């Protein structure tokens, strides 16, 4: 296989062997194939969103609720003029405490439902 040197306009040399395309056309081909990969990924993402729209909506509402609860807990503490670390970390701690209460309540709901269902089936 014979190699031929060609110089581009920028002055860099490109070495192409016989049967291979120069580097500039290879990069064009890779850009075209990356566009095809991007298009395929967009199609897969679109199909995923259409198939799981309800789950994604519930997840978005859950995250939005957690953020809202965090702000509800942290906001009253932000306006306190406490110097030092208490003025910075206390609002964050209160916000995360509110979020923790919400999430613990959401975990307990199915547990309580299961316990009540189990007690209804037993003879008391």
CSV table of N, CA, C and O in Angstrom, one decimal:
chain,number,residue,atom,x,y,z
A,1,UNK,N,0.8,-1.2,0.0
A,1,UNK,CA,0.0,0.0,0.0
A,1,UNK,C,0.9,1.2,0.0
A,1,UNK,O,1.8,1.4,0.8
A,2,UNK,N,0.6,2.1,-0.9
A,2,UNK,CA,1.4,3.3,-1.0
A,2,UNK,C,0.7,4.4,-0.3
A,2,UNK,O,-0.5,4.6,-0.3
A,3,UNK,N,1.5,5.2,0.4
A,3,UNK,CA,1.0,6.3,1.2
A,3,UNK,C,1.3,7.6,0.4
A,3,UNK,O,2.4,7.7,-0.2
A,4,UNK,N,0.4,8.5,0.4
A,4,UNK,CA,0.6,9.8,-0.3
A,4,UNK,C,0.4,10.9,0.7
A,4,UNK,O,-0.5,10.8,1.5
A,5,UNK,N,1.2,11.9,0.6
A,5,UNK,CA,1.1,13.1,1.5
A,5,UNK,C,0.4,14.1,0.8
A,5,UNK,O,0.6,14.4,-0.4
A,6,UNK,N,-0.6,14.8,1.5
A,6,UNK,CA,-1.3,15.9,0.9
A,6,UNK,C,-1.3,17.0,2.0
A,6,UNK,O,-1.5,16.7,3.2
A,7,UNK,N,-1.2,18.2,1.6
A,7,UNK,CA,-1.2,19.3,2.5
A,7,UNK,C,-2.5,20.1,2.4
A,7,UNK,O,-3.0,20.3,1.3
A,8,UNK,N,-3.1,20.4,3.6
A,8,UNK,CA,-4.3,21.1,3.5
A,8,UNK,C,-4.0,22.6,3.5
A,8,UNK,O,-2.9,23.0,3.7
A,9,UNK,N,-5.1,23.4,3.5
A,9,UNK,CA,-4.9,24.8,3.4
A,9,UNK,C,-4.3,25.3,4.8
A,9,UNK,O,-3.7,26.4,4.8
A,10,UNK,N,-4.5,24.6,5.9
A,10,UNK,CA,-4.0,25.1,7.1
A,10,UNK,C,-2.5,24.7,7.3
A,10,UNK,O,-1.9,25.1,8.3
A,11,UNK,N,-2.0,24.0,6.4
A,11,UNK,CA,-0.6,23.6,6.5
A,11,UNK,C,-0.3,22.3,7.1
A,11,UNK,O,0.9,21.9,7.1
A,12,UNK,N,-1.2,21.6,7.6
A,12,UNK,CA,-1.0,20.3,8.2
A,12,UNK,C,-1.0,19.3,7.1
A,12,UNK,O,-1.8,19.4,6.2
A,13,UNK,N,-0.3,18.3,7.3
A,13,UNK,CA,-0.2,17.2,6.3
A,13,UNK,C,-1.1,16.1,6.7
A,13,UNK,O,-1.3,15.7,7.9
A,14,UNK,N,-1.8,15.5,5.7
A,14,UNK,CA,-2.7,14.4,5.9
A,14,UNK,C,-2.1,13.2,5.2
A,14,UNK,O,-1.8,13.4,4.0
A,15,UNK,N,-2.0,12.1,5.8
A,15,UNK,CA,-1.4,10.9,5.2
A,15,UNK,C,-2.6,10.0,4.8
A,15,UNK,O,-3.4,9.6,5.7
A,16,UNK,N,-2.8,9.7,3.6
A,16,UNK,CA,-3.9,8.8,3.2
A,16,UNK,C,-3.2,7.6,2.4
A,16,UNK,O,-2.4,7.8,1.5
A,17,UNK,N,-3.6,6.5,2.8
A,17,UNK,CA,-3.2,5.3,2.0
A,17,UNK,C,-4.1,5.0,0.9
A,17,UNK,O,-5.3,5.5,0.9
A,18,UNK,N,-3.7,4.3,-0.1
A,18,UNK,CA,-4.6,4.0,-1.2
A,18,UNK,C,-5.8,3.2,-0.7
A,18,UNK,O,-5.6,2.2,0.0
A,19,UNK,N,-6.9,3.6,-1.1
A,19,UNK,CA,-8.2,2.9,-0.7
A,19,UNK,C,-8.8,3.6,0.4
A,19,UNK,O,-9.9,3.3,0.8
A,20,UNK,N,-8.2,4.5,1.1
A,20,UNK,CA,-8.8,5.3,2.2
A,20,UNK,C,-9.1,6.7,1.8
A,20,UNK,O,-8.4,7.3,1.0
A,21,UNK,N,-10.1,7.2,2.4
A,21,UNK,CA,-10.4,8.6,2.1
A,21,UNK,C,-9.5,9.5,3.0
A,21,UNK,O,-9.1,9.1,4.0
A,22,UNK,N,-9.3,10.7,2.5
A,22,UNK,CA,-8.5,11.7,3.3
A,22,UNK,C,-9.2,12.0,4.6
A,22,UNK,O,-10.4,11.7,4.8
A,23,UNK,N,-8.5,12.5,5.6
A,23,UNK,CA,-9.0,12.7,6.9
A,23,UNK,C,-10.2,13.7,6.9
A,23,UNK,O,-11.1,13.6,7.7
A,24,UNK,N,-10.2,14.7,6.0
A,24,UNK,CA,-11.3,15.6,6.0
A,24,UNK,C,-12.6,15.0,5.6
A,24,UNK,O,-13.6,15.3,6.1
A,25,UNK,N,-12.5,14.0,4.6
A,25,UNK,CA,-13.8,13.4,4.3
A,25,UNK,C,-14.2,12.4,5.3
A,25,UNK,O,-15.4,12.1,5.5
A,26,UNK,N,-13.2,11.8,6.0
A,26,UNK,CA,-13.6,10.9,7.1
A,26,UNK,C,-14.3,11.6,8.2
A,26,UNK,O,-15.2,11.1,8.8
A,27,UNK,N,-13.8,12.8,8.6
A,27,UNK,CA,-14.5,13.6,9.6
A,27,UNK,C,-15.9,14.0,9.2
A,27,UNK,O,-16.8,14.1,10.0
A,28,UNK,N,-16.1,14.3,7.9
A,28,UNK,CA,-17.4,14.6,7.4
A,28,UNK,C,-18.3,13.3,7.5
A,28,UNK,O,-19.5,13.5,7.9
A,29,UNK,N,-17.8,12.2,7.2
A,29,UNK,CA,-18.6,10.9,7.4
A,29,UNK,C,-18.9,10.7,8.9
A,29,UNK,O,-20.0,10.3,9.2
A,30,UNK,N,-17.9,11.0,9.8
A,30,UNK,CA,-18.2,10.7,11.2
A,30,UNK,C,-19.2,11.7,11.7
A,30,UNK,O,-20.1,11.4,12.5
A,31,UNK,N,-19.2,13.0,11.2
A,31,UNK,CA,-20.3,13.9,11.5
A,31,UNK,C,-21.6,13.5,11.1
A,31,UNK,O,-22.6,13.6,11.8
A,32,UNK,N,-21.7,12.9,9.9
A,32,UNK,CA,-22.9,12.4,9.3
A,32,UNK,C,-23.4,11.3,10.2
A,32,UNK,O,-24.6,11.2,10.5
A,33,UNK,N,-22.5,10.4,10.6
A,33,UNK,CA,-23.0,9.2,11.4
A,33,UNK,C,-23.3,9.7,12.8
A,33,UNK,O,-24.2,9.1,13.4
A,34,UNK,N,-22.7,10.7,13.3
A,34,UNK,CA,-23.1,11.2,14.6
A,34,UNK,C,-24.4,11.9,14.6
A,34,UNK,O,-25.2,11.8,15.6
A,35,UNK,N,-24.8,12.5,13.5
A,35,UNK,CA,-26.1,13.1,13.3
A,35,UNK,C,-27.1,11.9,13.3
A,35,UNK,O,-28.2,12.1,13.9
A,36,UNK,N,-26.8,10.8,12.6
A,36,UNK,CA,-27.7,9.7,12.6
A,36,UNK,C,-27.9,9.1,14.0
A,36,UNK,O,-29.0,8.7,14.4
A,37,UNK,N,-26.8,9.0,14.8
A,37,UNK,CA,-26.9,8.5,16.1
A,37,UNK,C,-27.7,9.4,17.0
A,37,UNK,O,-28.5,8.9,17.8
A,38,UNK,N,-27.5,10.7,16.8
A,38,UNK,CA,-28.3,11.7,17.6
A,38,UNK,C,-29.8,11.6,17.3
A,38,UNK,O,-30.6,11.6,18.1
A,39,UNK,N,-30.1,11.4,16.0
A,39,UNK,CA,-31.5,11.3,15.5
A,39,UNK,C,-32.1,10.0,16.1
A,39,UNK,O,-33.2,10.0,16.6
A,40,UNK,N,-31.3,8.9,16.1
A,40,UNK,CA,-31.8,7.6,16.7
A,40,UNK,C,-32.1,7.8,18.2
A,40,UNK,O,-33.0,7.3,18.7
A,41,UNK,N,-31.2,8.5,18.9
A,41,UNK,CA,-31.3,8.7,20.3
A,41,UNK,C,-32.6,9.6,20.6
A,41,UNK,O,-33.3,9.3,21.6
A,42,UNK,N,-32.8,10.6,19.7
A,42,UNK,CA,-34.0,11.4,19.9
A,42,UNK,C,-35.3,10.6,19.7
A,42,UNK,O,-36.3,10.8,20.4
A,43,UNK,N,-35.3,9.7,18.8
A,43,UNK,CA,-36.4,8.8,18.5
A,43,UNK,C,-36.7,7.9,19.7
A,43,UNK,O,-37.8,7.7,20.2
A,44,UNK,N,-35.6,7.3,20.3
A,44,UNK,CA,-35.7,6.5,21.5
A,44,UNK,C,-36.2,7.3,22.7
A,44,UNK,O,-37.1,6.8,23.4
A,45,UNK,N,-35.7,8.5,22.8
A,45,UNK,CA,-36.2,9.3,23.9
A,45,UNK,C,-37.7,9.7,23.8
A,45,UNK,O,-38.4,9.7,24.7
A,46,UNK,N,-38.1,10.0,22.6
A,46,UNK,CA,-39.5,10.3,22.3
A,46,UNK,C,-40.4,9.2,22.6
A,46,UNK,O,-41.4,9.3,23.2
A,47,UNK,N,-39.9,8.0,22.2
A,47,UNK,CA,-40.7,6.8,22.5
A,47,UNK,C,-40.8,6.5,24.0
A,47,UNK,O,-41.9,6.1,24.5
A,48,UNK,N,-39.7,6.7,24.7
A,48,UNK,CA,-39.7,6.5,26.2
A,48,UNK,C,-40.7,7.5,26.8
A,48,UNK,O,-41.4,7.1,27.7
A,49,UNK,N,-40.6,8.7,26.4
A,49,UNK,CA,-41.5,9.7,27.0
A,49,UNK,C,-43.0,9.4,26.8
A,49,UNK,O,-43.8,9.5,27.6
A,50,UNK,N,-43.3,9.0,25.5
A,50,UNK,CA,-44.7,8.6,25.2
A,50,UNK,C,-45.1,7.4,26.0
A,50,UNK,O,-46.3,7.3,26.4
A,51,UNK,N,-44.3,6.4,26.2
A,51,UNK,CA,-44.7,5.2,26.8
A,51,UNK,C,-44.8,5.4,28.4
A,51,UNK,O,-45.5,4.6,29.0
A,52,UNK,N,-44.0,6.3,28.9
A,52,UNK,CA,-44.1,6.4,30.4
A,52,UNK,C,-44.4,7.8,30.8
A,52,UNK,O,-43.8,8.4,31.7
A,53,UNK,N,-45.4,8.4,30.1
A,53,UNK,CA,-45.8,9.8,30.4
A,53,UNK,C,-46.4,9.9,31.8
A,53,UNK,O,-46.1,10.9,32.5
A,54,UNK,N,-47.2,9.0,32.2
A,54,UNK,CA,-47.8,9.1,33.5
A,54,UNK,C,-46.8,9.0,34.6
A,54,UNK,O,-46.8,9.8,35.6
A,55,UNK,N,-45.9,8.1,34.5
A,55,UNK,CA,-44.8,7.9,35.5
A,55,UNK,C,-43.9,9.2,35.6
A,55,UNK,O,-43.6,9.6,36.7
A,56,UNK,N,-43.6,9.7,34.5
A,56,UNK,CA,-42.8,10.9,34.4
A,56,UNK,C,-43.5,12.1,35.0
A,56,UNK,O,-43.0,13.0,35.7
A,57,UNK,N,-44.8,12.2,34.8
A,57,UNK,CA,-45.6,13.3,35.4
A,57,UNK,C,-45.7,13.1,36.9
A,57,UNK,O,-45.6,14.1,37.6
A,58,UNK,N,-45.9,11.9,37.4
A,58,UNK,CA,-45.9,11.7,38.8
A,58,UNK,C,-44.6,12.0,39.5
A,58,UNK,O,-44.5,12.6,40.6
A,59,UNK,N,-43.5,11.6,38.8
A,59,UNK,CA,-42.2,11.9,39.3
A,59,UNK,C,-42.0,13.4,39.4
A,59,UNK,O,-41.4,14.0,40.3
A,60,UNK,N,-42.4,14.1,38.3
A,60,UNK,CA,-42.2,15.6,38.3
A,60,UNK,C,-43.1,16.2,39.4
A,60,UNK,O,-42.6,17.1,40.1
A,61,UNK,N,-44.3,15.7,39.7
A,61,UNK,CA,-45.1,16.3,40.8
A,61,UNK,C,-44.5,16.0,42.1
A,61,UNK,O,-44.5,16.8,43.0
A,62,UNK,N,-43.9,14.8,42.3
A,62,UNK,CA,-43.2,14.4,43.5
A,62,UNK,C,-42.0,15.3,43.8
A,62,UNK,O,-41.9,15.8,44.9
A,63,UNK,N,-41.2,15.6,42.8
A,63,UNK,CA,-40.0,16.4,42.9
A,63,UNK,C,-40.5,17.9,43.2
A,63,UNK,O,-39.9,18.6,44.0
A,64,UNK,N,-41.5,18.3,42.5
A,64,UNK,CA,-42.0,19.7,42.7
A,64,UNK,C,-42.6,19.8,44.1
A,64,UNK,O,-42.3,20.8,44.8
A,65,UNK,N,-43.3,18.8,44.6
A,65,UNK,CA,-43.8,18.8,46.0
A,65,UNK,C,-42.7,18.9,47.0
A,65,UNK,O,-42.8,19.6,48.0
A,66,UNK,N,-41.6,18.1,46.8
A,66,UNK,CA,-40.5,18.1,47.7
A,66,UNK,C,-39.8,19.5,47.7
A,66,UNK,O,-39.5,20.0,48.8
A,67,UNK,N,-39.7,20.1,46.6
A,67,UNK,CA,-39.1,21.4,46.5
A,67,UNK,C,-39.9,22.4,47.2
A,67,UNK,O,-39.5,23.3,47.9
A,68,UNK,N,-41.3,22.3,47.0
A,68,UNK,CA,-42.2,23.3,47.6
A,68,UNK,C,-42.2,23.1,49.1
A,68,UNK,O,-42.2,24.1,49.9
A,69,UNK,N,-42.1,21.9,49.6
A,69,UNK,CA,-42.1,21.6,51.1
A,69,UNK,C,-40.8,22.2,51.6
A,69,UNK,O,-40.7,22.7,52.7
A,70,UNK,N,-39.7,22.0,50.9
A,70,UNK,CA,-38.4,22.5,51.4
A,70,UNK,C,-38.4,24.0,51.5
A,70,UNK,O,-38.0,24.5,52.5
A,71,UNK,N,-38.9,24.7,50.5
A,71,UNK,CA,-39.0,26.2,50.6
A,71,UNK,C,-39.9,26.6,51.7
A,71,UNK,O,-39.7,27.6,52.4
A,72,UNK,N,-41.0,25.8,51.9
A,72,UNK,CA,-42.0,26.2,53.0
A,72,UNK,C,-41.3,26.1,54.4
A,72,UNK,O,-41.5,26.9,55.3
A,73,UNK,N,-40.4,25.1,54.5
A,73,UNK,CA,-39.7,24.9,55.8
A,73,UNK,C,-38.6,25.9,56.0
A,73,UNK,O,-38.3,26.4,57.1
A,74,UNK,N,-37.9,26.2,54.9
A,74,UNK,CA,-36.7,27.0,55.0
A,74,UNK,C,-37.0,28.5,55.0
A,74,UNK,O,-36.2,29.3,55.6
A,75,UNK,N,-38.0,28.9,54.3
A,75,UNK,CA,-38.3,30.4,54.1
A,75,UNK,C,-38.5,31.2,55.4
A,75,UNK,O,-37.9,32.3,55.5
A,76,UNK,N,-39.2,30.7,56.4
A,76,UNK,CA,-39.4,31.5,57.6
A,76,UNK,C,-38.1,31.7,58.4
A,76,UNK,O,-37.9,32.7,59.0
A,77,UNK,N,-37.1,30.7,58.3
A,77,UNK,CA,-35.9,30.8,59.0
A,77,UNK,C,-34.9,31.8,58.2
A,77,UNK,O,-33.9,32.2,58.9
A,78,UNK,N,-35.1,32.0,57.0
A,78,UNK,CA,-34.1,32.8,56.2
A,78,UNK,C,-34.2,34.3,56.7
A,78,UNK,O,-33.2,35.0,56.7
A,79,UNK,N,-35.4,34.7,57.1
A,79,UNK,CA,-35.5,36.1,57.4
A,79,UNK,C,-35.1,36.4,58.9
A,79,UNK,O,-35.2,37.6,59.3
A,80,UNK,N,-34.7,35.4,59.6
A,80,UNK,CA,-34.2,35.6,61.0
A,80,UNK,C,-32.8,36.2,60.8
A,80,UNK,O,-32.0,35.7,60.0
A,81,UNK,N,-32.4,37.2,61.6
A,81,UNK,CA,-31.1,37.8,61.4
A,81,UNK,C,-30.1,37.2,62.5
A,81,UNK,O,-29.6,37.9,63.4
A,82,UNK,N,-29.9,35.9,62.4
A,82,UNK,CA,-29.0,35.2,63.4
A,82,UNK,C,-27.6,35.2,62.8
A,82,UNK,O,-27.4,34.8,61.6
A,83,UNK,N,-26.7,35.7,63.5
A,83,UNK,CA,-25.3,35.7,63.0
A,83,UNK,C,-24.7,34.3,63.0
A,83,UNK,O,-25.1,33.4,63.8
A,84,UNK,N,-23.7,34.1,62.2
A,84,UNK,CA,-22.9,32.9,62.3
A,84,UNK,C,-23.5,31.8,61.5
A,84,UNK,O,-24.3,31.9,60.6
A,85,UNK,N,-23.1,30.6,61.9
A,85,UNK,CA,-23.5,29.4,61.1
A,85,UNK,C,-25.0,29.1,61.3
A,85,UNK,O,-25.6,28.4,60.5
A,86,UNK,N,-25.5,29.5,62.4
A,86,UNK,CA,-27.0,29.2,62.7
A,86,UNK,C,-27.8,29.9,61.6
A,86,UNK,O,-28.8,29.4,61.2
A,87,UNK,N,-27.5,31.1,61.2
A,87,UNK,CA,-28.2,31.8,60.2
A,87,UNK,C,-28.1,31.2,58.8
A,87,UNK,O,-29.0,31.4,58.0
A,88,UNK,N,-27.1,30.4,58.6
A,88,UNK,CA,-26.9,29.8,57.2
A,88,UNK,C,-27.5,28.3,57.2
A,88,UNK,O,-28.2,28.0,56.3
A,89,UNK,N,-27.1,27.5,58.2
A,89,UNK,CA,-27.5,26.1,58.2
A,89,UNK,C,-28.8,25.8,58.7
A,89,UNK,O,-29.4,24.8,58.4
A,90,UNK,N,-29.3,26.6,59.6
A,90,UNK,CA,-30.7,26.3,60.2
A,90,UNK,C,-31.8,26.3,59.2
A,90,UNK,O,-32.6,25.4,59.2
A,91,UNK,N,-31.9,27.2,58.2
A,91,UNK,CA,-32.9,27.1,57.2
A,91,UNK,C,-32.8,25.9,56.4
A,91,UNK,O,-33.8,25.3,56.0
A,92,UNK,N,-31.6,25.5,56.0
A,92,UNK,CA,-31.4,24.3,55.2
A,92,UNK,C,-31.8,23.0,56.0
A,92,UNK,O,-32.5,22.2,55.5
A,93,UNK,N,-31.5,23.0,57.3
A,93,UNK,CA,-31.9,21.9,58.2
A,93,UNK,C,-33.4,21.8,58.3
A,93,UNK,O,-34.0,20.7,58.3
A,94,UNK,N,-34.0,23.0,58.5
A,94,UNK,CA,-35.5,23.0,58.6
A,94,UNK,C,-36.2,22.5,57.3
A,94,UNK,O,-37.1,21.8,57.4
A,95,UNK,N,-35.7,23.0,56.2
A,95,UNK,CA,-36.2,22.6,54.9
A,95,UNK,C,-36.1,21.1,54.7
A,95,UNK,O,-37.1,20.4,54.3
A,96,UNK,N,-34.9,20.5,55.0
A,96,UNK,CA,-34.8,19.1,54.8
A,96,UNK,C,-35.6,18.3,55.8
A,96,UNK,O,-36.0,17.2,55.6
A,97,UNK,N,-35.8,18.9,57.0
A,97,UNK,CA,-36.6,18.2,58.0
A,97,UNK,C,-38.0,18.1,57.5
A,97,UNK,O,-38.7,17.0,57.7
A,98,UNK,N,-38.6,19.1,56.9
A,98,UNK,CA,-39.9,19.1,56.3
A,98,UNK,C,-40.0,18.1,55.2
A,98,UNK,O,-41.0,17.3,55.1
A,99,UNK,N,-39.0,18.0,54.4
A,99,UNK,CA,-39.0,17.0,53.3
A,99,UNK,C,-38.9,15.6,53.8
A,99,UNK,O,-39.6,14.7,53.3
A,100,UNK,N,-38.1,15.4,54.9
A,100,UNK,CA,-38.1,14.1,55.5
A,100,UNK,C,-39.4,13.7,56.1
A,100,UNK,O,-39.8,12.5,56.0
A,101,UNK,N,-40.1,14.6,56.7
A,101,UNK,CA,-41.4,14.3,57.3
A,101,UNK,C,-42.4,13.9,56.2
A,101,UNK,O,-43.2,12.9,56.3
A,102,UNK,N,-42.4,14.6,55.1
A,102,UNK,CA,-43.2,14.3,53.9
A,102,UNK,C,-42.9,12.9,53.4
A,102,UNK,O,-43.8,12.0,53.2
A,103,UNK,N,-41.7,12.6,53.2
A,103,UNK,CA,-41.3,11.3,52.6
A,103,UNK,C,-41.6,10.1,53.6
A,103,UNK,O,-42.0,9.0,53.1
A,104,UNK,N,-41.4,10.3,54.9
A,104,UNK,CA,-41.7,9.3,55.8
A,104,UNK,C,-43.2,9.0,55.8
A,104,UNK,O,-43.7,7.9,55.9
A,105,UNK,N,-44.0,10.1,55.7
A,105,UNK,CA,-45.4,9.9,55.6
A,105,UNK,C,-45.9,9.2,54.4
A,105,UNK,O,-46.7,8.3,54.4
A,106,UNK,N,-45.2,9.4,53.3
A,106,UNK,CA,-45.5,8.7,52.0
A,106,UNK,C,-45.1,7.2,52.1
A,106,UNK,O,-45.7,6.4,51.5
A,107,UNK,N,-44.1,6.9,52.9
A,107,UNK,CA,-43.7,5.5,53.0
A,107,UNK,C,-44.6,4.8,54.0
A,107,UNK,O,-45.0,3.6,53.8
A,108,UNK,N,-45.1,5.5,55.0
A,108,UNK,CA,-46.0,4.9,56.0
A,108,UNK,C,-47.4,4.6,55.4
A,108,UNK,O,-48.1,3.7,55.9
A,109,UNK,N,-47.8,5.3,54.4
A,109,UNK,CA,-49.2,5.1,53.9
A,109,UNK,C,-49.4,3.7,53.4
A,109,UNK,O,-50.4,3.0,53.8
A,110,UNK,N,-48.6,3.1,52.5
A,110,UNK,CA,-48.8,1.7,52.1
A,110,UNK,C,-48.6,0.7,53.2
A,110,UNK,O,-49.3,-0.3,53.2
A,111,UNK,N,-47.7,1.0,54.2
A,111,UNK,CA,-47.5,0.1,55.3
A,111,UNK,C,-48.8,0.0,56.1
A,111,UNK,O,-49.2,-1.1,56.5
A,112,UNK,N,-49.4,1.2,56.4
A,112,UNK,CA,-50.6,1.2,57.2
A,112,UNK,C,-51.7,0.5,56.5
A,112,UNK,O,-52.5,-0.2,57.1
A,113,UNK,N,-51.8,0.7,55.2
A,113,UNK,CA,-52.8,0.0,54.4
A,113,UNK,C,-52.7,-1.5,54.5
A,113,UNK,O,-53.7,-2.2,54.6
A,114,UNK,N,-51.4,-2.0,54.4
A,114,UNK,CA,-51.2,-3.4,54.5
A,114,UNK,C,-51.6,-3.9,55.8
A,114,UNK,O,-52.2,-5.0,56.0
A,115,UNK,N,-51.2,-3.2,56.9
A,115,UNK,CA,-51.5,-3.7,58.3
A,115,UNK,C,-53.1,-3.7,58.5
A,115,UNK,O,-53.6,-4.7,59.1
A,116,UNK,N,-53.8,-2.7,58.0
A,116,UNK,CA,-55.2,-2.7,58.2
A,116,UNK,C,-55.9,-3.8,57.4
A,116,UNK,O,-56.8,-4.5,57.9
A,117,UNK,N,-55.4,-4.1,56.2
A,117,UNK,CA,-55.9,-5.2,55.4
A,117,UNK,C,-55.6,-6.5,56.1
A,117,UNK,O,-56.5,-7.4,56.1
A,118,UNK,N,-54.4,-6.7,56.6
A,118,UNK,CA,-54.1,-7.9,57.3
A,118,UNK,C,-55.0,-8.1,58.6
A,118,UNK,O,-55.5,-9.2,58.9
A,119,UNK,N,-55.2,-7.0,59.3
A,119,UNK,CA,-56.1,-7.1,60.5
A,119,UNK,C,-57.5,-7.5,60.2
A,119,UNK,O,-58.2,-8.1,61.0
A,120,UNK,N,-58.0,-7.0,59.0
A,120,UNK,CA,-59.4,-7.3,58.6
A,120,UNK,C,-59.5,-8.8,58.3
A,120,UNK,O,-60.6,-9.3,58.5
A,121,UNK,N,-58.5,-9.4,57.8
A,121,UNK,CA,-58.6,-10.9,57.5
A,121,UNK,C,-58.5,-11.8,58.7
A,121,UNK,O,-58.8,-12.9,58.6
A,122,UNK,N,-57.9,-11.3,59.8
A,122,UNK,CA,-57.8,-12.1,61.0
A,122,UNK,C,-59.0,-12.0,61.8
A,122,UNK,O,-59.8,-11.1,61.7
A,123,UNK,N,-59.2,-13.0,62.7
A,123,UNK,CA,-60.4,-13.1,63.6
A,123,UNK,C,-60.0,-12.4,64.9
A,123,UNK,O,-59.1,-12.9,65.6
A,124,UNK,N,-60.6,-11.3,65.1
A,124,UNK,CA,-60.3,-10.6,66.4
A,124,UNK,C,-61.5,-10.6,67.3
A,124,UNK,O,-62.6,-10.4,66.9
